[in-house]
Coordinates of C-alpha atoms and ligand atoms in Angstrom, one line a residue:
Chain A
X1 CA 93.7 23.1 158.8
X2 CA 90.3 23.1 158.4
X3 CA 89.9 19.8 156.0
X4 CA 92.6 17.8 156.9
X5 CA 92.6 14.7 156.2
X6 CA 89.6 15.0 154.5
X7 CA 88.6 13.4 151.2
X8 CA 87.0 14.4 148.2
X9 CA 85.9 13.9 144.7
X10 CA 85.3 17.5 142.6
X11 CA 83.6 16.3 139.3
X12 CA 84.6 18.6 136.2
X13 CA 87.6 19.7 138.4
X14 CA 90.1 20.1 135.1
X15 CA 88.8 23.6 134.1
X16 CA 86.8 26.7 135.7
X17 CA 85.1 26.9 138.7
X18 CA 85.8 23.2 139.6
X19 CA 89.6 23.5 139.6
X20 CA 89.4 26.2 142.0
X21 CA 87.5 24.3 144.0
X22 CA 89.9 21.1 144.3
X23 CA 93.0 23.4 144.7
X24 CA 91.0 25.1 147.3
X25 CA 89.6 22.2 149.2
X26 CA 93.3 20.5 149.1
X27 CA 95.1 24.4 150.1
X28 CA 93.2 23.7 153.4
X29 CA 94.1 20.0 154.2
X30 CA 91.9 17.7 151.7
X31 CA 92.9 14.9 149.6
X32 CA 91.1 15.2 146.4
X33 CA 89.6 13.0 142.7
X34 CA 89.9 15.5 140.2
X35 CA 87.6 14.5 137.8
X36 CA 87.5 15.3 134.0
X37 CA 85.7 14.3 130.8
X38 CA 88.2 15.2 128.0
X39 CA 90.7 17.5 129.4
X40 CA 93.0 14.8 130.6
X41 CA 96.2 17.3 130.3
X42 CA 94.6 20.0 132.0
X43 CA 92.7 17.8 135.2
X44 CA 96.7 16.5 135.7
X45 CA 98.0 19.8 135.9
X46 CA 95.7 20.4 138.8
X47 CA 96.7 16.6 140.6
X48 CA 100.4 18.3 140.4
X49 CA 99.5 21.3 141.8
X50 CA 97.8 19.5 144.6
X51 CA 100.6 17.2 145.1
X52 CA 103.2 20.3 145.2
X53 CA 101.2 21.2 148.3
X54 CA 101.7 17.7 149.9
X55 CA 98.5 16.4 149.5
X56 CA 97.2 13.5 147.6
X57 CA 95.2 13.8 144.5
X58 CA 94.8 11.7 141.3
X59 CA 92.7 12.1 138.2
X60 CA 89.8 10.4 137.0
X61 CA 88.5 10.1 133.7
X62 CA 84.3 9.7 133.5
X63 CA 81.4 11.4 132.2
X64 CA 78.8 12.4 135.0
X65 CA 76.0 11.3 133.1
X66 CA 77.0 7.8 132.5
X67 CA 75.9 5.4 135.4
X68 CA 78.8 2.5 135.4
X69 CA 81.2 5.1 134.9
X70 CA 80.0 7.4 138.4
X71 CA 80.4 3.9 140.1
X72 CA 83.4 2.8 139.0
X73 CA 84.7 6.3 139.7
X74 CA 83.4 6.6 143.2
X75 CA 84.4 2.9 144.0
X76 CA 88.4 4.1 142.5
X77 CA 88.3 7.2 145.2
X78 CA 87.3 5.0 148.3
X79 CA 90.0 2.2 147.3
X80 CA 92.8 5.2 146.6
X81 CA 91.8 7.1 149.9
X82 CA 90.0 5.0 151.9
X83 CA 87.1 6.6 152.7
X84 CA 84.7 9.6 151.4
X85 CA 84.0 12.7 153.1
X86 CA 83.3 15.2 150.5
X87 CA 81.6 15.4 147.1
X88 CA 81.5 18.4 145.1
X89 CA 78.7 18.0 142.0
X90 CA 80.4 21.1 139.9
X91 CA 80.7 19.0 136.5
X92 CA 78.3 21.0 134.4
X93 CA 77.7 22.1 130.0
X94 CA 75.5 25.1 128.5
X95 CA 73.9 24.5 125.1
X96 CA 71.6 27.8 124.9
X97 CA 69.3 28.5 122.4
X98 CA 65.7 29.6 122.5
X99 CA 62.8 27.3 123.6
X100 CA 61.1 27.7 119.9
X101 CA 64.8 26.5 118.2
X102 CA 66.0 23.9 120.8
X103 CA 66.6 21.0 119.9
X104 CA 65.6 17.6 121.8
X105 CA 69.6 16.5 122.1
X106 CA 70.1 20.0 123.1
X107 CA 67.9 19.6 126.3
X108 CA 68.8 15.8 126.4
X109 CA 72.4 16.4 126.7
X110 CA 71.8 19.4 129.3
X111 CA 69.7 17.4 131.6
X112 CA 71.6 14.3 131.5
X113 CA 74.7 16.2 132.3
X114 CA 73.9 19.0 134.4
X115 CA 70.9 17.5 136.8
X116 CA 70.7 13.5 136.0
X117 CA 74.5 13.7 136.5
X118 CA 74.4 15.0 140.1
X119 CA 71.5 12.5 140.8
X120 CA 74.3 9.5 139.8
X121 CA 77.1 10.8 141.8
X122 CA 75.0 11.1 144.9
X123 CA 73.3 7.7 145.0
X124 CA 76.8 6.3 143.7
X125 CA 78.7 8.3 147.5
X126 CA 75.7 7.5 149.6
X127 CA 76.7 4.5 151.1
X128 CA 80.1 5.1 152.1
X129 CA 78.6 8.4 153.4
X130 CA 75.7 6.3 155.3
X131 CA 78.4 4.1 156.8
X132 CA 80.9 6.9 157.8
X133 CA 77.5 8.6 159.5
X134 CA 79.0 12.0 158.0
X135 CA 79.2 13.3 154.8
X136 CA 79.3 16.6 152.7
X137 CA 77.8 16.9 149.6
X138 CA 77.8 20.6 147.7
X139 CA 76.1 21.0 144.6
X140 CA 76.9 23.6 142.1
X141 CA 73.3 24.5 141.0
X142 CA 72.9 28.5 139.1
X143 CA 70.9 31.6 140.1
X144 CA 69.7 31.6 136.5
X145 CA 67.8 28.5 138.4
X146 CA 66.6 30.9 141.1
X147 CA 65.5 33.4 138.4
X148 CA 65.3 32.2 135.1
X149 CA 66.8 33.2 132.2
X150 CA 65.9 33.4 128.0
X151 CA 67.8 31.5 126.0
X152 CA 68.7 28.6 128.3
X153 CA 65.2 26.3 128.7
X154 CA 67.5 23.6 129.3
X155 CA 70.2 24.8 131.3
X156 CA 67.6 26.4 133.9
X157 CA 65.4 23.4 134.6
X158 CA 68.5 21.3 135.0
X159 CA 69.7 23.4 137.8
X160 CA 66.2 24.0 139.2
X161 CA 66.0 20.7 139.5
X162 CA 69.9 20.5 141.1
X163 CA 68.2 22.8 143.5
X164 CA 65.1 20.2 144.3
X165 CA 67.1 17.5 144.4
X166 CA 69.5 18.9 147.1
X167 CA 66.6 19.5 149.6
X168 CA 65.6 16.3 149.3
X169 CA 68.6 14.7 149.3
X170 CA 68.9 17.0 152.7
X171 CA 65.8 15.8 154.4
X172 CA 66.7 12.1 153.1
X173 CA 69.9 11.7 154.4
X174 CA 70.3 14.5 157.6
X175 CA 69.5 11.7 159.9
X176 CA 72.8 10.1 158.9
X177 CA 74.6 13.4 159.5
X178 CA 75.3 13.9 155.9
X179 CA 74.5 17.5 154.9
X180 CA 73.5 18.6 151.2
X181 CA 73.9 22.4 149.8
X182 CA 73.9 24.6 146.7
X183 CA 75.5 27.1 145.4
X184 CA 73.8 29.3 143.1
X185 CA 76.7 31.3 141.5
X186 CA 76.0 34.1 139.4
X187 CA 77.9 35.7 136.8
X188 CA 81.7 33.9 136.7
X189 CA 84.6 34.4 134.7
X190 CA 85.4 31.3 133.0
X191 CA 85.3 29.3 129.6
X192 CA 81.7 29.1 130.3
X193 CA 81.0 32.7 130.4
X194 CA 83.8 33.7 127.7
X195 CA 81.6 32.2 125.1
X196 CA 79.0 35.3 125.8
X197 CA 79.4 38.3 123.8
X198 CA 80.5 41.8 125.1
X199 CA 76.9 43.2 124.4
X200 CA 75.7 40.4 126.6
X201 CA 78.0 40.9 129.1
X202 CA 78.0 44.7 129.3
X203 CA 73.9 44.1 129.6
X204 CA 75.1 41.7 132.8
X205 CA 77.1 44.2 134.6
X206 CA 74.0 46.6 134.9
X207 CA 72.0 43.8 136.9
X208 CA 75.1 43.1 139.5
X209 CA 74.8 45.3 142.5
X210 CA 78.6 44.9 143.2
X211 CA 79.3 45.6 139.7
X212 CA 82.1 43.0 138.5
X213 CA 81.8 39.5 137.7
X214 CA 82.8 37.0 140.0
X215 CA 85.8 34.5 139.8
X216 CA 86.2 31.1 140.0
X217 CA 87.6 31.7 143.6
X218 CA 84.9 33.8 145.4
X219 CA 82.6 29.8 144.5
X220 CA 85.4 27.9 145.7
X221 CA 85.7 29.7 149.7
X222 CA 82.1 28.7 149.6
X223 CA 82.7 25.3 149.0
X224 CA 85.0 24.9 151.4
X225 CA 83.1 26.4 154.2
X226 CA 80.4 24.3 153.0
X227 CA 82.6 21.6 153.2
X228 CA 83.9 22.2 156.8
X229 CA 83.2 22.1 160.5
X230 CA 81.6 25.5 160.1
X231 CA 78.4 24.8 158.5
X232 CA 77.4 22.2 160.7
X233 CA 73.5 23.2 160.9
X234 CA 73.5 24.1 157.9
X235 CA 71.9 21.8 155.1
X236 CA 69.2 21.6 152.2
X237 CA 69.9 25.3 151.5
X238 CA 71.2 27.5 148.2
X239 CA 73.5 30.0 149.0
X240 CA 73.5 32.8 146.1
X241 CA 77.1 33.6 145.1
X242 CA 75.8 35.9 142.6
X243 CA 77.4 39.9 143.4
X244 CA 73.7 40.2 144.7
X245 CA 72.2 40.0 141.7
X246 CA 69.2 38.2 142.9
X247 CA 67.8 38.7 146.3
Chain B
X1 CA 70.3 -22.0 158.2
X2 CA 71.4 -21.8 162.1
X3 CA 74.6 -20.3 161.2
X4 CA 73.2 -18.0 158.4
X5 CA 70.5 -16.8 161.1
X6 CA 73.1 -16.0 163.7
X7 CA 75.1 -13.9 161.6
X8 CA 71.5 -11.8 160.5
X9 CA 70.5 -11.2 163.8
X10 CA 73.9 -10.1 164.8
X11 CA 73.8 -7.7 162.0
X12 CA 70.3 -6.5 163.0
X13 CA 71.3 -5.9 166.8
X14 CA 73.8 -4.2 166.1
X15 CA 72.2 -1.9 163.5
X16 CA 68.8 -1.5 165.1
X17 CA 69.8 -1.7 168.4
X18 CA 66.9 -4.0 169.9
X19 CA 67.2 -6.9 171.7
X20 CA 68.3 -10.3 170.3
X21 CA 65.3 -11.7 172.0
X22 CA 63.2 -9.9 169.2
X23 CA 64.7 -10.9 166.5
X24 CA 62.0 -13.7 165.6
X25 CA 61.7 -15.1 161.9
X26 CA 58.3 -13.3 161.5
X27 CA 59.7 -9.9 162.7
X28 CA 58.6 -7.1 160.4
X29 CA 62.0 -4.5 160.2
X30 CA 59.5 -2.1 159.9
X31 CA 56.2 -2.7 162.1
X32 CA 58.2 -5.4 164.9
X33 CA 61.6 -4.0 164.9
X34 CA 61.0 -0.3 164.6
X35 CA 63.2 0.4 161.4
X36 CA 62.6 3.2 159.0
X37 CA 63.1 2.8 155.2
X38 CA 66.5 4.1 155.6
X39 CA 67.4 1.6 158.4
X40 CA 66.0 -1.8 155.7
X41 CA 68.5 -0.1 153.5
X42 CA 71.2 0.2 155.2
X43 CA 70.6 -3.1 156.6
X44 CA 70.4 -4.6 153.2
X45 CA 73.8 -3.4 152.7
X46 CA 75.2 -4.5 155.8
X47 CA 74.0 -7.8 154.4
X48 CA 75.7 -7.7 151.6
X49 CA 79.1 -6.8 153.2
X50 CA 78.5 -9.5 156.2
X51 CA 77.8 -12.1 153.3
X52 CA 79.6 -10.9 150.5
X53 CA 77.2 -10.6 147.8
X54 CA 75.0 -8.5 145.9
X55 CA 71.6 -7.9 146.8
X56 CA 69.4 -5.9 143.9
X57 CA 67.1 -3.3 144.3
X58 CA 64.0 -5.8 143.4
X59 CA 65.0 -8.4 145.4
X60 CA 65.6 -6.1 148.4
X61 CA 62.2 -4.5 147.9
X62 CA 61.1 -8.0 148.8
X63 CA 62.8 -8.6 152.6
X64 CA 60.6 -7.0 154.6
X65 CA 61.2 -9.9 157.7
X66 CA 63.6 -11.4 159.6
X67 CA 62.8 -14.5 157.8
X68 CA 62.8 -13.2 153.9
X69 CA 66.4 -12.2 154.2
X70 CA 67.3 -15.6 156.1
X71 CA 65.7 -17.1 153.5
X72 CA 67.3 -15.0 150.4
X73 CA 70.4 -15.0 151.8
X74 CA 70.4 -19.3 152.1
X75 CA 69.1 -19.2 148.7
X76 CA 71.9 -17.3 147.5
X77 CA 75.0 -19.2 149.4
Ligands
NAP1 N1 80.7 30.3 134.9 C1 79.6 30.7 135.4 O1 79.3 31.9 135.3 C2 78.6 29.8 136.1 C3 77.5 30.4 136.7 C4 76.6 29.6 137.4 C5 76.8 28.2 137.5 N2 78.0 27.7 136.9 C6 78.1 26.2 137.0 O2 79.4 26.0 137.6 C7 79.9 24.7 137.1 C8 81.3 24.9 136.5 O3 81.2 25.8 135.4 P1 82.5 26.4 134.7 O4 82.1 27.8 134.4 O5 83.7 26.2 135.5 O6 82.5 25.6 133.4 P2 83.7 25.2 132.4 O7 84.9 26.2 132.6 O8 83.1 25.0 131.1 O9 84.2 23.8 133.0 C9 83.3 22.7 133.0 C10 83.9 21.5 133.7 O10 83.0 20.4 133.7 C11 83.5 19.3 133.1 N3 82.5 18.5 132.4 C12 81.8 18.8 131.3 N4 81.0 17.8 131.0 C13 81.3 16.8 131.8 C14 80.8 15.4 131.9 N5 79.9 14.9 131.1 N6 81.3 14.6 132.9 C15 82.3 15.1 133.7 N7 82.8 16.4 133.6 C16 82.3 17.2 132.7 C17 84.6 19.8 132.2 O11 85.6 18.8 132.0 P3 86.5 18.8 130.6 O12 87.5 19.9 130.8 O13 87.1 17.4 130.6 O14 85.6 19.1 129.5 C18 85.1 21.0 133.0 O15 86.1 20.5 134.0 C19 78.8 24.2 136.1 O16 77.9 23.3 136.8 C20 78.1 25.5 135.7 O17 76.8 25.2 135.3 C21 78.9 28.5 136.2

């Protein structure tokens, strides 16, 4: 198996696209840290459903955005597991509303989560990474942060930013043979996307050359080749998982 | 200070590969022993794990020789 006895933390792995990815990264041989905010029923249904495959997983309570928290989770993964070979920066919120109505929490909240979030985790894994000279890190940015998008000032900065960030993370950290990517997804079914209305998402459909939304599954075979052997030369890049939508 | 400095330059030989020879209280990481920032880093936190203690950002912005983190690192025993 491709990630055996590999470890990693997925943050905002108890719903949507990040659940997919930890039962994906553990179907092919990884131990995982499913990591939640307030879903603590629904991130331990995914631990079982990673233990009923034989691998190791536990769940971890902690809000991306909150410093001592990324560090005391990161610091809980290495003692359960022993090491760190994969982090997964999926954890992620939308609070939309036009630039001329949005409120300053609206983009605080955003930004702290969404982008100041992924900045945390990253400093918080680097140093086991450093010392293990490898290390995967995959970071679930948007193509709305490619392309822009009304309605979500907030949201689309954040994961421009996400997108910044992970080429400089890349160019920082490549000579310690720790690779940093993005994933740009488009248009996924999920809680996230259910919230939209059926105007909205009929409007959607017209812009995606392959005509259907994605699911949750189509990001997580990225991740995992992302997080593999395969993708060796292969980091500081966004890969757009978006039905071609933007090109 | 003999003891503290034996365990630095063991630390620094093994991280930056030079020669123990070169490892002179006055060595710059940076200009003498040809680290990048990325090497004092990680060499800061090798520190920390070979002494067993904390180092902060601010005070490892200040070890820039040989001798600073001798002299930190005696301060702090
Ligand atoms: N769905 C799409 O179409 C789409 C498109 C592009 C990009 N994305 C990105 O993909 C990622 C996942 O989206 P999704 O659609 O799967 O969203 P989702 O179904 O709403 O799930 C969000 C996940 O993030 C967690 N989370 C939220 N705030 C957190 C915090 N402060 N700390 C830790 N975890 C937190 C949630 O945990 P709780 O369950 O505990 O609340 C949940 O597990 C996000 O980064 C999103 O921006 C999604």
């Amino acid at each position: 198996m491709k990630l055996e006895g590999k470890v990693a933390l997925v943050t905002g792995a108890s719903r949507g696209i990040g659940r997919e990815i930890a039962l994906e990264l553990a179907r092919l041989g990884a131990n995982v840290a499913v990591n939640y905010s307030g879903s603590e029923a629904k991130a331990n249904e995914v631990v079982d459903l990673i233990k009923e495959m034989g691998r190791d997983a536990f769940s971890v309570q902690c809000d991306v955005s909150n410093s001592e928290d990324v560090t005391s989770m990161v610091k809980e993964t290495i003692e359960r597991f022993g090491k760190l070979d994969i982090l997964v920066n999926n954890a992620g919120i939308t609070r939309d509303n036009l630039l001329m109505r949005m409120k300053d929490d609206e983009w605080d909240d955003v930004i702290n989560i969404n982008l100041k979030g992924v900045f945390l985790t990253t400093k918080a894994v680097t140093r086991q990474m450093m010392k293990q000279r490898s290390g995967r890190i995959i970071n679930i940015a948007s193509i709305v942060g490619v392309s822009g998008n009304p309605g979500q000032a907030n949201y689309v900065a954040a994961k421009a930013g996400v997108i910044g960030l992970t080429k400089t993370t890349a160019k920082e950290l490549a000579s310690r043979n720790i690779t940093v990517n993005a994933i740009a997804p488009g248009f996924i079914t999920t809680d996230m996307t259910d919230k939209l209305t059926d105007e909205v998402k009929a409007e959607m459909l017209k812009v995606i050359p392959l005509a259907r939304f994605g699911e949750a599954k189509n990001i997580a075979t990225v991740v995992s080749f992302l997080a593999s052997e395969d993708s060796a030369y292969m980091t500081g890049q966004t890969l757009h998982v978006d039905g071609g939508m933007v090109m | 200070m003999a003891e503290v400095l034996e365990r630095v330059t063991k630390v620094i030989v093994d991280r930056l590969g030079v020669e123990e020879s070169q490892v002179k209280l006055e060595a710059s990481f940076k200009e003498d022993l040809g680290a990048d920032s990325l090497d004092v880093v990680e060499l800061v936190m090798e520190l920390e794990d070979e002494f067993d203690m904390e180092i902060s950002d601010d005070d490892a912005a200040s070890i820039g020789t040989v001798g600073d983190a001798v002299t930190y690192i005696q301060s702090k025993l």
